[in-house]
Coordinates of C-alpha atoms in Angstrom, one line a residue:
D1 CA -10.5 -26.7 16.6
D2 CA -7.4 -27.8 17.8
E3 CA -5.4 -25.7 14.9
E4 CA -7.0 -22.6 16.2
E5 CA -5.8 -23.1 19.9
E6 CA -2.7 -24.0 19.0
E7 CA -2.5 -20.6 17.0
E8 CA -3.8 -18.6 19.8
D9 CA -1.2 -20.3 21.8
D10 CA 1.6 -19.5 19.5
D11 CA 0.5 -15.8 19.5
L12 CA 0.8 -15.8 23.7
K13 CA 4.1 -17.3 23.2
N14 CA 5.4 -14.7 20.9
P15 CA 3.9 -11.6 22.0
Q16 CA 6.1 -9.9 19.0
K17 CA 3.8 -11.6 16.3
Q18 CA 0.5 -10.1 17.8
E19 CA 1.7 -6.9 16.9
K20 CA -0.4 -5.6 13.6
Y21 CA 1.0 -2.3 11.3
Q22 CA -1.7 -0.2 9.7
V23 CA -1.5 -0.8 5.4
W24 CA -3.1 1.7 3.3
L25 CA -3.7 1.7 -0.3
H26 CA -3.2 5.5 -1.5
V27 CA -4.7 6.4 -4.9
Y28 CA -3.5 9.3 -7.2
D29 CA -4.8 11.1 -10.1
V30 CA -2.3 10.4 -13.1
K31 CA -0.9 13.5 -14.2
F32 CA -0.2 13.3 -17.4
R33 CA -1.7 13.3 -20.4
G34 CA -5.2 14.8 -19.8
A35 CA -6.0 11.7 -17.5
G36 CA -6.4 14.4 -14.4
M37 CA -9.5 16.1 -16.6
L38 CA -10.9 12.5 -17.4
N39 CA -10.6 11.6 -14.4
S40 CA -12.6 14.6 -12.8
I41 CA -15.8 13.9 -15.6
F42 CA -15.7 10.0 -15.1
R43 CA -15.3 9.9 -11.2
P44 CA -18.5 11.5 -10.3
L45 CA -20.5 8.9 -13.1
T46 CA -18.4 6.1 -11.1
L47 CA -17.1 4.9 -14.6
G48 CA -13.2 4.4 -13.4
G49 CA -10.5 6.8 -14.4
A50 CA -6.7 6.3 -15.3
F51 CA -5.1 6.1 -11.4
H52 CA -2.1 5.7 -9.9
T53 CA -1.6 4.1 -6.5
G54 CA 0.7 3.0 -3.7
I55 CA 1.2 0.6 -0.6
E56 CA 1.8 2.3 2.6
V57 CA 3.4 0.3 5.6
Y58 CA 5.6 0.8 8.3
G59 CA 5.6 4.8 7.4
R60 CA 7.0 4.2 3.5
E61 CA 5.0 4.6 0.8
W62 CA 5.8 1.9 -2.3
S63 CA 4.8 1.7 -5.5
F64 CA 5.8 0.4 -9.4
G65 CA 6.6 3.2 -11.9
A66 CA 8.6 3.4 -15.1
T67 CA 10.3 6.1 -16.7
A68 CA 12.0 6.2 -20.2
H69 CA 15.2 5.5 -18.2
E70 CA 14.1 2.7 -15.7
C71 CA 11.4 1.1 -13.8
G72 CA 10.8 -1.1 -10.6
I73 CA 9.8 -0.2 -7.2
F74 CA 10.2 2.5 -5.4
A75 CA 9.9 4.2 -2.2
Y76 CA 8.6 7.6 -0.9
P77 CA 7.3 9.7 1.9
P78 CA 3.4 8.3 2.0
K79 CA 0.9 10.7 -0.2
T80 CA 3.8 12.4 -2.5
C81 CA 4.3 10.7 -5.3
E82 CA 4.7 13.1 -8.0
P83 CA 4.4 14.0 -10.6
H84 CA 0.5 12.5 -9.4
R85 CA -2.1 14.2 -7.7
Y86 CA -2.9 12.4 -4.3
R87 CA -6.8 11.7 -4.4
E88 CA -7.5 9.2 -1.2
S89 CA -6.5 6.5 1.1
I90 CA -8.0 3.0 1.5
S91 CA -7.3 1.3 4.6
L92 CA -6.4 -2.3 3.6
G93 CA -6.3 -3.7 7.6
F94 CA -3.4 -4.5 9.1
T95 CA -0.5 -6.8 8.7
S96 CA 1.6 -8.8 11.6
K97 CA 4.1 -9.1 9.1
S98 CA 7.7 -7.5 10.5
E99 CA 9.5 -4.6 8.6
L100 CA 12.0 -6.5 7.5
A101 CA 9.1 -9.7 5.8
V102 CA 7.7 -7.1 4.0
F103 CA 10.8 -5.5 2.7
E104 CA 11.9 -8.8 1.5
S105 CA 9.0 -9.4 -0.3
L106 CA 9.2 -6.6 -2.0
L107 CA 12.1 -8.0 -3.4
R108 CA 10.8 -11.3 -4.9

């Protein structure tokens, strides 16, 4: 296709566009209201559970959360979202978006 050839030509003209950055989904057992115990029972049976997740890109993990005083998107070091217990990571592939473009999309 002509469109695919044009895209490939654009990639060659813009080497920065060719860079890809790993994106991860980090999964946590929710650590309150007995959810951890339920997860340990339901998980082996593949019945689901109560989980918290965060998305890691560019060395920071982003998540949505709420407390009695505030809510919104926040960042923290990967695999360290307190008070939850880290369980596993799942690769979501790669992004070619710049770090600034990712941050700007979080602000929308």
